[in-house]
PDB file of C-alpha atoms in Angstrom:
ATOM      1  CA  SER A   1      48.324 -43.290   7.552  1.00  0.00           C
ATOM      2  CA  VAL A   2      44.947 -41.847   6.614  1.00  0.00           C
ATOM      3  CA  THR A   3      44.348 -40.425   3.154  1.00  0.00           C
ATOM      4  CA  ALA A   4      42.783 -36.979   3.293  1.00  0.00           C
ATOM      5  CA  ASN A   5      39.269 -36.905   1.931  1.00  0.00           C
ATOM      6  CA  PRO A   6      38.523 -33.756  -0.072  1.00  0.00           C
ATOM      7  CA  TRP A   7      34.875 -34.109   0.895  1.00  0.00           C
ATOM      8  CA  HIS A   8      33.436 -33.120   4.239  1.00  0.00           C
ATOM      9  CA  HIS A   9      29.849 -34.240   4.821  1.00  0.00           C
ATOM     10  CA  GLY A  10      29.367 -34.404   1.044  1.00  0.00           C
ATOM     11  CA  ILE A  11      30.693 -30.885   0.388  1.00  0.00           C
ATOM     12  CA  MET A  12      34.202 -30.129  -0.862  1.00  0.00           C
ATOM     13  CA  SER A  13      36.395 -27.905   1.258  1.00  0.00           C
ATOM     14  CA  ILE A  14      37.101 -24.501  -0.239  1.00  0.00           C
ATOM     15  CA  GLN A  15      40.732 -25.472  -0.791  1.00  0.00           C
ATOM     16  CA  THR A  16      39.839 -28.364  -3.083  1.00  0.00           C
ATOM     17  CA  MET A  17      36.778 -26.962  -4.849  1.00  0.00           C
ATOM     18  CA  PRO A  18      37.148 -26.840  -8.647  1.00  0.00           C
ATOM     19  CA  THR A  19      36.526 -23.617 -10.549  1.00  0.00           C
ATOM     20  CA  ILE A  20      33.579 -23.807 -12.943  1.00  0.00           C
ATOM     21  CA  TRP A  21      32.114 -21.322 -15.403  1.00  0.00           C
ATOM     22  CA  LEU A  22      28.378 -21.619 -16.140  1.00  0.00           C
ATOM     23  CA  ALA A  23      28.481 -19.935 -19.539  1.00  0.00           C
ATOM     24  CA  ASP A  24      24.734 -20.286 -20.095  1.00  0.00           C
ATOM     25  CA  PRO A  25      21.909 -20.236 -17.520  1.00  0.00           C
ATOM     26  CA  LEU A  26      20.944 -23.446 -15.713  1.00  0.00           C
ATOM     27  CA  PRO A  27      17.860 -24.255 -13.618  1.00  0.00           C
ATOM     28  CA  ALA A  28      18.188 -22.837 -10.112  1.00  0.00           C
ATOM     29  CA  LYS A  29      18.219 -26.279  -8.487  1.00  0.00           C
ATOM     30  CA  CYS A  30      21.129 -27.469 -10.640  1.00  0.00           C
ATOM     31  CA  GLU A  31      23.076 -24.253 -10.181  1.00  0.00           C
ATOM     32  CA  ALA A  32      22.584 -24.384  -6.398  1.00  0.00           C
ATOM     33  CA  TRP A  33      23.825 -27.984  -6.314  1.00  0.00           C
ATOM     34  CA  ILE A  34      27.020 -27.296  -8.218  1.00  0.00           C
ATOM     35  CA  SER A  35      27.629 -24.013  -6.382  1.00  0.00           C
ATOM     36  CA  GLN A  36      27.936 -25.988  -3.133  1.00  0.00           C
ATOM     37  CA  ARG A  37      30.633 -28.135  -4.690  1.00  0.00           C
ATOM     38  CA  SER A  38      32.633 -25.642  -6.734  1.00  0.00           C
ATOM     39  CA  ILE A  39      33.711 -22.057  -7.129  1.00  0.00           C
ATOM     40  CA  LEU A  40      31.561 -20.446  -9.820  1.00  0.00           C
ATOM     41  CA  VAL A  41      33.019 -17.651 -11.920  1.00  0.00           C
ATOM     42  CA  ASP A  42      31.409 -15.262 -14.381  1.00  0.00           C
ATOM     43  CA  GLY A  43      33.597 -15.868 -17.404  1.00  0.00           C
ATOM     44  CA  PRO A  44      36.564 -17.702 -18.923  1.00  0.00           C
ATOM     45  CA  SER A  45      39.833 -17.434 -17.028  1.00  0.00           C
ATOM     46  CA  PRO A  46      43.067 -19.422 -16.556  1.00  0.00           C
ATOM     47  CA  GLU A  47      41.630 -20.994 -13.382  1.00  0.00           C
ATOM     48  CA  VAL A  48      38.529 -22.518 -14.967  1.00  0.00           C
ATOM     49  CA  GLN A  49      38.517 -26.328 -14.924  1.00  0.00           C
ATOM     50  CA  ALA A  50      35.054 -26.899 -16.410  1.00  0.00           C
ATOM     51  CA  VAL A  51      32.595 -24.934 -18.497  1.00  0.00           C
ATOM     52  CA  VAL A  52      28.872 -25.658 -18.853  1.00  0.00           C
ATOM     53  CA  VAL A  53      27.065 -24.486 -22.005  1.00  0.00           C
ATOM     54  CA  ARG A  54      23.663 -24.805 -23.592  1.00  0.00           C
ATOM     55  CA  THR A  55      23.171 -23.487 -27.146  1.00  0.00           C
ATOM     56  CA  ALA A  56      24.280 -19.853 -26.908  1.00  0.00           C
ATOM     57  CA  THR A  57      28.011 -20.329 -26.278  1.00  0.00           C
ATOM     58  CA  ASP A  58      30.353 -21.604 -28.990  1.00  0.00           C
ATOM     59  CA  VAL A  59      33.273 -23.564 -27.574  1.00  0.00           C
ATOM     60  CA  ASP A  60      35.996 -22.982 -30.151  1.00  0.00           C
ATOM     61  CA  LYS A  61      39.788 -22.904 -29.985  1.00  0.00           C
ATOM     62  CA  ALA A  62      39.833 -19.209 -29.109  1.00  0.00           C
ATOM     63  CA  LEU A  63      37.650 -19.834 -26.066  1.00  0.00           C
ATOM     64  CA  LEU A  64      39.617 -22.911 -25.045  1.00  0.00           C
ATOM     65  CA  ASP A  65      42.832 -20.878 -25.192  1.00  0.00           C
ATOM     66  CA  GLN A  66      41.470 -18.672 -22.410  1.00  0.00           C
ATOM     67  CA  MET A  67      41.123 -21.688 -20.086  1.00  0.00           C
ATOM     68  CA  PRO A  68      44.430 -23.619 -20.107  1.00  0.00           C
ATOM     69  CA  GLN A  69      43.410 -25.701 -17.066  1.00  0.00           C
ATOM     70  CA  LEU A  70      40.100 -26.780 -18.593  1.00  0.00           C
ATOM     71  CA  ARG A  71      39.348 -30.474 -18.057  1.00  0.00           C
ATOM     72  CA  CYS A  72      35.641 -30.708 -18.944  1.00  0.00           C
ATOM     73  CA  VAL A  73      33.153 -29.130 -21.344  1.00  0.00           C
ATOM     74  CA  ALA A  74      29.555 -29.938 -20.462  1.00  0.00           C
ATOM     75  CA  ARG A  75      26.613 -29.514 -22.797  1.00  0.00           C
ATOM     76  CA  ALA A  76      23.317 -29.144 -20.946  1.00  0.00           C
ATOM     77  CA  GLY A  77      21.421 -30.768 -23.802  1.00  0.00           C
ATOM     78  CA  VAL A  78      22.187 -33.037 -26.733  1.00  0.00           C
ATOM     79  CA  GLY A  79      23.740 -31.370 -29.775  1.00  0.00           C
ATOM     80  CA  VAL A  80      27.465 -30.633 -29.639  1.00  0.00           C
ATOM     81  CA  ASP A  81      27.946 -29.081 -33.087  1.00  0.00           C
ATOM     82  CA  HIS A  82      28.895 -25.768 -31.437  1.00  0.00           C
ATOM     83  CA  ILE A  83      31.739 -27.467 -29.529  1.00  0.00           C
ATOM     84  CA  ASP A  84      35.084 -28.070 -31.267  1.00  0.00           C
ATOM     85  CA  LEU A  85      35.381 -31.746 -30.351  1.00  0.00           C
ATOM     86  CA  GLN A  86      38.670 -32.213 -32.170  1.00  0.00           C
ATOM     87  CA  ALA A  87      40.278 -29.364 -30.245  1.00  0.00           C
ATOM     88  CA  CYS A  88      38.954 -30.854 -27.009  1.00  0.00           C
ATOM     89  CA  ARG A  89      40.422 -34.266 -27.877  1.00  0.00           C
ATOM     90  CA  GLU A  90      43.795 -32.734 -28.676  1.00  0.00           C
ATOM     91  CA  ARG A  91      43.848 -31.009 -25.283  1.00  0.00           C
ATOM     92  CA  GLY A  92      42.599 -34.002 -23.306  1.00  0.00           C
ATOM     93  CA  ILE A  93      39.352 -32.248 -22.395  1.00  0.00           C
ATOM     94  CA  VAL A  94      36.390 -34.504 -21.628  1.00  0.00           C
ATOM     95  CA  VAL A  95      33.070 -33.507 -23.241  1.00  0.00           C
ATOM     96  CA  VAL A  96      29.812 -34.660 -21.633  1.00  0.00           C
ATOM     97  CA  ASN A  97      26.155 -34.079 -22.476  1.00  0.00           C
ATOM     98  CA  THR A  98      22.616 -35.244 -21.599  1.00  0.00           C
ATOM     99  CA  PRO A  99      21.439 -37.255 -24.630  1.00  0.00           C
ATOM    100  CA  MET A 100      18.263 -38.667 -23.087  1.00  0.00           C
ATOM    101  CA  ALA A 101      17.078 -35.584 -21.198  1.00  0.00           C
ATOM    102  CA  ASN A 102      14.752 -34.088 -23.795  1.00  0.00           C
ATOM    103  CA  THR A 103      13.812 -37.012 -26.070  1.00  0.00           C
ATOM    104  CA  GLU A 104      10.231 -37.412 -24.869  1.00  0.00           C
ATOM    105  CA  SER A 105       9.624 -33.648 -24.801  1.00  0.00           C
ATOM    106  CA  VAL A 106      10.746 -33.245 -28.412  1.00  0.00           C
ATOM    107  CA  VAL A 107       8.751 -36.269 -29.570  1.00  0.00           C
ATOM    108  CA  GLU A 108       5.484 -35.156 -27.999  1.00  0.00           C
ATOM    109  CA  TYR A 109       6.019 -31.649 -29.365  1.00  0.00           C
ATOM    110  CA  ALA A 110       6.625 -32.933 -32.896  1.00  0.00           C
ATOM    111  CA  LEU A 111       3.526 -35.106 -32.570  1.00  0.00           C
ATOM    112  CA  ALA A 112       1.478 -32.118 -31.392  1.00  0.00           C
ATOM    113  CA  LEU A 113       2.597 -30.092 -34.410  1.00  0.00           C
ATOM    114  CA  LEU A 114       1.693 -32.941 -36.765  1.00  0.00           C
ATOM    115  CA  LEU A 115      -1.752 -33.216 -35.197  1.00  0.00           C
ATOM    116  CA  ASP A 116      -2.188 -29.441 -35.452  1.00  0.00           C
ATOM    117  CA  ALA A 117      -1.528 -29.738 -39.166  1.00  0.00           C
ATOM    118  CA  VAL A 118      -3.638 -32.777 -40.039  1.00  0.00           C
ATOM    119  CA  ARG A 119      -6.447 -32.284 -37.496  1.00  0.00           C
ATOM    120  CA  PRO A 120      -7.111 -28.508 -37.260  1.00  0.00           C
ATOM    121  CA  ARG A 121      -9.500 -27.270 -34.584  1.00  0.00           C
ATOM    122  CA  LYS A 122     -11.107 -24.033 -33.526  1.00  0.00           C
ATOM    123  CA  ALA A 123     -12.815 -23.045 -30.290  1.00  0.00           C
ATOM    124  CA  ILE A 124     -16.345 -21.660 -30.452  1.00  0.00           C
ATOM    125  CA  PRO A 125     -16.657 -18.018 -29.316  1.00  0.00           C
ATOM    126  CA  SER A 126     -18.694 -17.504 -26.139  1.00  0.00           C
ATOM    127  CA  GLU A 127     -21.355 -15.636 -28.125  1.00  0.00           C
ATOM    128  CA  GLY A 128     -21.146 -17.734 -31.263  1.00  0.00           C
ATOM    129  CA  THR A 129     -24.151 -18.253 -33.514  1.00  0.00           C
ATOM    130  CA  ASP A 130     -25.299 -21.488 -35.113  1.00  0.00           C
ATOM    131  CA  GLU A 131     -23.685 -20.332 -38.345  1.00  0.00           C
ATOM    132  CA  ILE A 132     -20.318 -19.834 -36.618  1.00  0.00           C
ATOM    133  CA  TRP A 133     -20.670 -23.332 -35.191  1.00  0.00           C
ATOM    134  CA  GLU A 134     -21.335 -24.870 -38.597  1.00  0.00           C
ATOM    135  CA  SER A 135     -18.634 -22.761 -40.246  1.00  0.00           C
ATOM    136  CA  ALA A 136     -16.060 -23.991 -37.744  1.00  0.00           C
ATOM    137  CA  ARG A 137     -17.096 -27.602 -38.332  1.00  0.00           C
ATOM    138  CA  ARG A 138     -16.680 -27.194 -42.089  1.00  0.00           C
ATOM    139  CA  GLU A 139     -13.369 -25.360 -41.768  1.00  0.00           C
ATOM    140  CA  CYS A 140     -11.855 -27.885 -39.370  1.00  0.00           C
ATOM    141  CA  THR A 141     -12.979 -31.076 -41.079  1.00  0.00           C
ATOM    142  CA  ALA A 142      -9.750 -32.844 -41.969  1.00  0.00           C
ATOM    143  CA  SER A 143      -9.255 -34.711 -45.215  1.00  0.00           C
ATOM    144  CA  ARG A 144      -7.516 -37.681 -43.565  1.00  0.00           C
ATOM    145  CA  ARG A 145      -6.629 -39.116 -40.194  1.00  0.00           C
ATOM    146  CA  LEU A 146      -3.007 -39.050 -39.080  1.00  0.00           C
ATOM    147  CA  ALA A 147      -2.974 -42.839 -39.531  1.00  0.00           C
ATOM    148  CA  GLU A 148      -3.687 -42.379 -43.227  1.00  0.00           C
ATOM    149  CA  HIS A 149      -0.490 -40.401 -43.802  1.00  0.00           C
ATOM    150  CA  ARG A 150       2.874 -41.703 -44.872  1.00  0.00           C
ATOM    151  CA  ILE A 151       5.411 -40.099 -42.589  1.00  0.00           C
ATOM    152  CA  GLY A 152       9.099 -39.950 -43.417  1.00  0.00           C
ATOM    153  CA  ILE A 153      11.681 -39.373 -40.702  1.00  0.00           C
ATOM    154  CA  LEU A 154      14.985 -37.868 -41.808  1.00  0.00           C
ATOM    155  CA  GLY A 155      17.537 -38.850 -39.163  1.00  0.00           C
ATOM    156  CA  PHE A 156      16.746 -41.952 -37.126  1.00  0.00           C
ATOM    157  CA  GLY A 157      18.580 -41.346 -33.871  1.00  0.00           C
ATOM    158  CA  ARG A 158      17.016 -41.374 -30.415  1.00  0.00           C
ATOM    159  CA  ILE A 159      14.340 -38.821 -31.220  1.00  0.00           C
ATOM    160  CA  GLY A 160      13.620 -40.077 -34.735  1.00  0.00           C
ATOM    161  CA  GLN A 161      13.217 -43.666 -33.552  1.00  0.00           C
ATOM    162  CA  ARG A 162      10.995 -42.722 -30.632  1.00  0.00           C
ATOM    163  CA  LEU A 163       8.782 -40.591 -32.884  1.00  0.00           C
ATOM    164  CA  GLY A 164       8.570 -43.499 -35.310  1.00  0.00           C
ATOM    165  CA  GLU A 165       7.423 -45.823 -32.528  1.00  0.00           C
ATOM    166  CA  VAL A 166       4.710 -43.405 -31.413  1.00  0.00           C
ATOM    167  CA  LEU A 167       3.467 -42.807 -34.957  1.00  0.00           C
ATOM    168  CA  GLN A 168       3.332 -46.525 -35.682  1.00  0.00           C
ATOM    169  CA  THR A 169       1.302 -47.044 -32.513  1.00  0.00           C
ATOM    170  CA  LEU A 170      -1.175 -44.474 -33.849  1.00  0.00           C
ATOM    171  CA  GLY A 171      -1.390 -46.411 -37.105  1.00  0.00           C
ATOM    172  CA  ALA A 172       0.704 -44.242 -39.428  1.00  0.00           C
ATOM    173  CA  GLU A 173       2.996 -45.759 -42.026  1.00  0.00           C
ATOM    174  CA  VAL A 174       6.575 -44.749 -41.185  1.00  0.00           C
ATOM    175  CA  ALA A 175       9.841 -44.869 -43.135  1.00  0.00           C
ATOM    176  CA  PHE A 176      13.215 -43.314 -42.468  1.00  0.00           C
ATOM    177  CA  HIS A 177      16.543 -42.316 -43.930  1.00  0.00           C
ATOM    178  CA  ASP A 178      19.778 -42.274 -41.961  1.00  0.00           C
ATOM    179  CA  LEU A 179      23.491 -42.344 -42.703  1.00  0.00           C
ATOM    180  CA  LYS A 180      23.859 -45.543 -40.703  1.00  0.00           C
ATOM    181  CA  ASP A 181      23.089 -48.889 -42.285  1.00  0.00           C
ATOM    182  CA  ALA A 182      19.502 -50.078 -41.773  1.00  0.00           C
ATOM    183  CA  SER A 183      20.764 -53.202 -39.983  1.00  0.00           C
ATOM    184  CA  GLN A 184      21.767 -51.001 -37.034  1.00  0.00           C
ATOM    185  CA  PHE A 185      18.165 -50.003 -36.311  1.00  0.00           C
ATOM    186  CA  PRO A 186      15.262 -51.861 -34.692  1.00  0.00           C
ATOM    187  CA  PRO A 187      13.170 -54.047 -37.016  1.00  0.00           C
ATOM    188  CA  GLY A 188       9.755 -52.884 -38.138  1.00  0.00           C
ATOM    189  CA  PHE A 189      10.779 -49.691 -39.926  1.00  0.00           C
ATOM    190  CA  THR A 190      11.473 -49.268 -43.645  1.00  0.00           C
ATOM    191  CA  SER A 191      14.734 -47.625 -44.655  1.00  0.00           C
ATOM    192  CA  ARG A 192      14.654 -45.568 -47.851  1.00  0.00           C
ATOM    193  CA  SER A 193      17.161 -43.579 -49.856  1.00  0.00           C
ATOM    194  CA  LEU A 194      17.070 -39.821 -49.344  1.00  0.00           C
ATOM    195  CA  ASP A 195      15.305 -39.100 -52.638  1.00  0.00           C
ATOM    196  CA  ASP A 196      12.892 -41.987 -52.198  1.00  0.00           C
ATOM    197  CA  LEU A 197      11.957 -40.861 -48.696  1.00  0.00           C
ATOM    198  CA  PHE A 198      10.959 -37.403 -49.924  1.00  0.00           C
ATOM    199  CA  SER A 199       9.054 -38.842 -52.908  1.00  0.00           C
ATOM    200  CA  TRP A 200       7.223 -41.388 -50.727  1.00  0.00           C
ATOM    201  CA  SER A 201       6.289 -39.135 -47.807  1.00  0.00           C
ATOM    202  CA  ASP A 202       3.182 -37.058 -47.235  1.00  0.00           C
ATOM    203  CA  VAL A 203       4.912 -35.609 -44.159  1.00  0.00           C
ATOM    204  CA  LEU A 204       8.665 -35.240 -43.716  1.00  0.00           C
ATOM    205  CA  SER A 205       9.947 -34.735 -40.161  1.00  0.00           C
ATOM    206  CA  VAL A 206      13.605 -33.692 -39.800  1.00  0.00           C
ATOM    207  CA  HIS A 207      15.672 -35.047 -36.885  1.00  0.00           C
ATOM    208  CA  VAL A 208      19.265 -35.030 -38.161  1.00  0.00           C
ATOM    209  CA  ASP A 209      22.290 -34.202 -36.029  1.00  0.00           C
ATOM    210  CA  GLY A 210      24.541 -31.177 -36.274  1.00  0.00           C
ATOM    211  CA  ARG A 211      27.384 -32.511 -38.399  1.00  0.00           C
ATOM    212  CA  PRO A 212      28.604 -29.970 -40.994  1.00  0.00           C
ATOM    213  CA  GLU A 213      27.528 -32.226 -43.883  1.00  0.00           C
ATOM    214  CA  ASN A 214      23.895 -31.642 -42.928  1.00  0.00           C
ATOM    215  CA  ARG A 215      24.023 -27.914 -43.619  1.00  0.00           C
ATOM    216  CA  GLY A 216      21.523 -27.128 -46.378  1.00  0.00           C
ATOM    217  CA  LEU A 217      20.553 -30.791 -46.611  1.00  0.00           C
ATOM    218  CA  VAL A 218      16.880 -30.067 -47.296  1.00  0.00           C
ATOM    219  CA  SER A 219      17.183 -28.360 -50.675  1.00  0.00           C
ATOM    220  CA  GLY A 220      14.804 -27.283 -53.391  1.00  0.00           C
ATOM    221  CA  ARG A 221      15.436 -30.517 -55.274  1.00  0.00           C
ATOM    222  CA  LEU A 222      14.244 -32.611 -52.333  1.00  0.00           C
ATOM    223  CA  LEU A 223      11.294 -30.322 -51.632  1.00  0.00           C
ATOM    224  CA  ALA A 224      10.163 -30.778 -55.236  1.00  0.00           C
ATOM    225  CA  LEU A 225      10.112 -34.517 -54.546  1.00  0.00           C
ATOM    226  CA  LEU A 226       8.024 -33.943 -51.411  1.00  0.00           C
ATOM    227  CA  GLY A 227       5.474 -32.499 -53.783  1.00  0.00           C
ATOM    228  CA  PRO A 228       2.798 -29.816 -54.059  1.00  0.00           C
ATOM    229  CA  SER A 229       0.895 -30.812 -50.918  1.00  0.00           C
ATOM    230  CA  GLY A 230       3.709 -32.079 -48.706  1.00  0.00           C
ATOM    231  CA  LEU A 231       4.277 -31.054 -45.102  1.00  0.00           C
ATOM    232  CA  LEU A 232       7.811 -30.288 -43.871  1.00  0.00           C
ATOM    233  CA  LEU A 233       8.430 -30.303 -40.114  1.00  0.00           C
ATOM    234  CA  ASN A 234      11.823 -29.305 -38.696  1.00  0.00           C
ATOM    235  CA  THR A 235      12.655 -29.570 -34.993  1.00  0.00           C
ATOM    236  CA  SER A 236      16.372 -30.336 -35.435  1.00  0.00           C
ATOM    237  CA  ARG A 237      18.517 -27.386 -36.568  1.00  0.00           C
ATOM    238  CA  GLY A 238      17.540 -24.350 -38.590  1.00  0.00           C
ATOM    239  CA  TRP A 239      20.456 -24.470 -41.017  1.00  0.00           C
ATOM    240  CA  VAL A 240      19.544 -27.986 -42.155  1.00  0.00           C
ATOM    241  CA  ILE A 241      17.059 -26.463 -44.590  1.00  0.00           C
ATOM    242  CA  GLU A 242      17.702 -23.937 -47.353  1.00  0.00           C
ATOM    243  CA  THR A 243      15.346 -21.098 -46.413  1.00  0.00           C
ATOM    244  CA  ALA A 244      15.222 -19.595 -49.909  1.00  0.00           C
ATOM    245  CA  ASP A 245      14.315 -23.003 -51.354  1.00  0.00           C
ATOM    246  CA  VAL A 246      11.544 -23.476 -48.794  1.00  0.00           C
ATOM    247  CA  GLN A 247      10.204 -20.036 -49.664  1.00  0.00           C
ATOM    248  CA  ARG A 248      10.062 -20.854 -53.380  1.00  0.00           C
ATOM    249  CA  TRP A 249       8.484 -24.248 -52.717  1.00  0.00           C
ATOM    250  CA  LEU A 250       5.747 -22.712 -50.571  1.00  0.00           C
ATOM    251  CA  GLU A 251       5.113 -19.882 -53.057  1.00  0.00           C
ATOM    252  CA  GLN A 252       4.785 -22.334 -55.937  1.00  0.00           C
ATOM    253  CA  ASN A 253       2.684 -24.830 -53.950  1.00  0.00           C
ATOM    254  CA  PRO A 254      -0.032 -23.140 -51.857  1.00  0.00           C
ATOM    255  CA  GLN A 255      -1.205 -26.528 -50.533  1.00  0.00           C
ATOM    256  CA  ALA A 256       2.243 -27.364 -49.173  1.00  0.00           C
ATOM    257  CA  ALA A 257       3.236 -26.324 -45.652  1.00  0.00           C
ATOM    258  CA  ALA A 258       6.328 -25.900 -43.512  1.00  0.00           C
ATOM    259  CA  ILE A 259       6.366 -25.969 -39.712  1.00  0.00           C
ATOM    260  CA  LEU A 260       9.730 -24.789 -38.432  1.00  0.00           C
ATOM    261  CA  ASP A 261      10.673 -24.739 -34.758  1.00  0.00           C
ATOM    262  CA  VAL A 262      14.377 -24.011 -35.382  1.00  0.00           C
ATOM    263  CA  HIS A 263      15.916 -21.299 -37.520  1.00  0.00           C
ATOM    264  CA  ASP A 264      19.216 -20.067 -38.958  1.00  0.00           C
ATOM    265  CA  GLU A 265      18.956 -16.967 -36.800  1.00  0.00           C
ATOM    266  CA  GLU A 266      17.164 -16.920 -33.467  1.00  0.00           C
ATOM    267  CA  PRO A 267      15.099 -14.955 -32.609  1.00  0.00           C
ATOM    268  CA  VAL A 268      13.708 -14.933 -36.137  1.00  0.00           C
ATOM    269  CA  PRO A 269      14.260 -11.466 -37.680  1.00  0.00           C
ATOM    270  CA  VAL A 270      11.228  -9.321 -38.448  1.00  0.00           C
ATOM    271  CA  ASP A 271      12.116  -9.343 -42.145  1.00  0.00           C
ATOM    272  CA  HIS A 272      12.536 -13.124 -42.377  1.00  0.00           C
ATOM    273  CA  PRO A 273      11.105 -14.181 -45.775  1.00  0.00           C
ATOM    274  CA  LEU A 274       8.850 -16.895 -44.309  1.00  0.00           C
ATOM    275  CA  ARG A 275       7.189 -14.799 -41.606  1.00  0.00           C
ATOM    276  CA  ALA A 276       4.508 -13.412 -43.895  1.00  0.00           C
ATOM    277  CA  MET A 277       3.725 -16.657 -45.692  1.00  0.00           C
ATOM    278  CA  ARG A 278       0.343 -18.206 -44.991  1.00  0.00           C
ATOM    279  CA  ASN A 279       1.609 -21.769 -45.357  1.00  0.00           C
ATOM    280  CA  ALA A 280       4.675 -21.338 -43.129  1.00  0.00           C
ATOM    281  CA  ARG A 281       4.422 -21.651 -39.362  1.00  0.00           C
ATOM    282  CA  LEU A 282       7.442 -20.378 -37.424  1.00  0.00           C
ATOM    283  CA  LEU A 283       7.801 -21.310 -33.762  1.00  0.00           C
ATOM    284  CA  PRO A 284      10.308 -20.055 -31.137  1.00  0.00           C
ATOM    285  CA  HIS A 285      12.430 -23.194 -30.603  1.00  0.00           C
ATOM    286  CA  LEU A 286      10.090 -24.870 -28.121  1.00  0.00           C
ATOM    287  CA  ALA A 287      10.562 -28.586 -28.773  1.00  0.00           C
ATOM    288  CA  SER A 288      12.538 -29.365 -25.619  1.00  0.00           C
ATOM    289  CA  ARG A 289      10.956 -26.693 -23.471  1.00  0.00           C
ATOM    290  CA  THR A 290       9.305 -28.509 -20.618  1.00  0.00           C
ATOM    291  CA  GLU A 291      10.515 -27.583 -17.161  1.00  0.00           C
ATOM    292  CA  SER A 292      11.317 -31.212 -16.402  1.00  0.00           C
ATOM    293  CA  ALA A 293      13.423 -31.599 -19.563  1.00  0.00           C
ATOM    294  CA  VAL A 294      15.286 -28.344 -18.937  1.00  0.00           C
ATOM    295  CA  GLU A 295      16.071 -29.503 -15.407  1.00  0.00           C
ATOM    296  CA  ALA A 296      17.202 -32.916 -16.647  1.00  0.00           C
ATOM    297  CA  MET A 297      19.583 -31.198 -19.061  1.00  0.00           C
ATOM    298  CA  GLY A 298      20.867 -29.005 -16.247  1.00  0.00           C
ATOM    299  CA  TRP A 299      21.887 -32.042 -14.224  1.00  0.00           C
ATOM    300  CA  VAL A 300      24.858 -32.415 -16.572  1.00  0.00           C
ATOM    301  CA  VAL A 301      26.631 -30.739 -13.640  1.00  0.00           C
ATOM    302  CA  ARG A 302      26.733 -34.157 -11.959  1.00  0.00           C
ATOM    303  CA  ASP A 303      28.886 -35.467 -14.792  1.00  0.00           C
ATOM    304  CA  VAL A 304      31.038 -32.350 -14.571  1.00  0.00           C
ATOM    305  CA  LEU A 305      31.830 -33.125 -10.954  1.00  0.00           C
ATOM    306  CA  ALA A 306      32.418 -36.783 -11.812  1.00  0.00           C
ATOM    307  CA  VAL A 307      35.052 -35.829 -14.371  1.00  0.00           C
ATOM    308  CA  LEU A 308      36.745 -33.345 -12.035  1.00  0.00           C
ATOM    309  CA  THR A 309      36.898 -35.872  -9.182  1.00  0.00           C
ATOM    310  CA  GLY A 310      38.220 -38.731 -11.289  1.00  0.00           C
ATOM    311  CA  SER A 311      34.969 -40.686 -11.650  1.00  0.00           C
ATOM    312  CA  GLU A 312      33.381 -42.003 -14.832  1.00  0.00           C
ATOM    313  CA  PRO A 313      30.667 -39.689 -16.226  1.00  0.00           C
ATOM    314  CA  THR A 314      27.314 -41.137 -17.219  1.00  0.00           C
ATOM    315  CA  HIS A 315      27.346 -39.679 -20.744  1.00  0.00           C
ATOM    316  CA  HIS A 316      30.720 -39.258 -22.422  1.00  0.00           C
ATOM    317  CA  VAL A 317      30.910 -37.602 -25.860  1.00  0.00           C
ATOM    318  CA  CYS A 318      34.700 -37.617 -26.173  1.00  0.00           C
TER     319      CYS A 318
END
């Protein structure tokens, strides 16, 4: 006897196609690929077997209850703190993500922000005078090279480690703090306690994950250790820092600065306390936003189909 193959020339027949809900937008190429291999629906329903999310959709028990046949939750990206992993485990739901898709994009973005801060620059107007030229040169003369800064990395996962490698190549002195024991990381980097890292660093770059214990991690006490001329860079999650504490630190230390790409509330409200501060720079969550990285995250749909057809996914969270 011949076993029926659910695939026909690489495309599932309509009778065997799984039902998938794309809760958040995906790149057109990724959506077209999965649409040829599944039935896409516009929302949660009892028929849904997989859901694909980015950052906007919270996958909690209430949402899972609406999809009793759900077999896979896919995160087009890295962080899964908005997915109830325990509830997924209890229901036998596989969670997949794309942990390597945006690493290089985030690292080069963080590096660009650091260079913006330590090596300011200004273009000369088309009708500029000699005085404007000289004024710009004086204004943009940096006190130190990037390589003369001590840079602390809070959270030494994929992105933190890669940023550390790049900064070391450029000559900067790098140290880190992470919950994992230092023996689990590559040699060549100094591990410091949390307090010591803030005291030691000229620049503190935050790259922690989304576990609940990290909420409010960067507090006024730690910012005081970073000092009156420290630079805080956050490209991880907005709620990792205490906004009111950052505000006080910046008000009390005009030479200090905060560059924040992620925020408690996005878009940032008009009345956000840091928006009017000269030494705060707020950016619209751009760290992973290259078209190639967004597409790479969107290809999580391949792992979705792997799970639904009984194959092993490339990246398995739980």
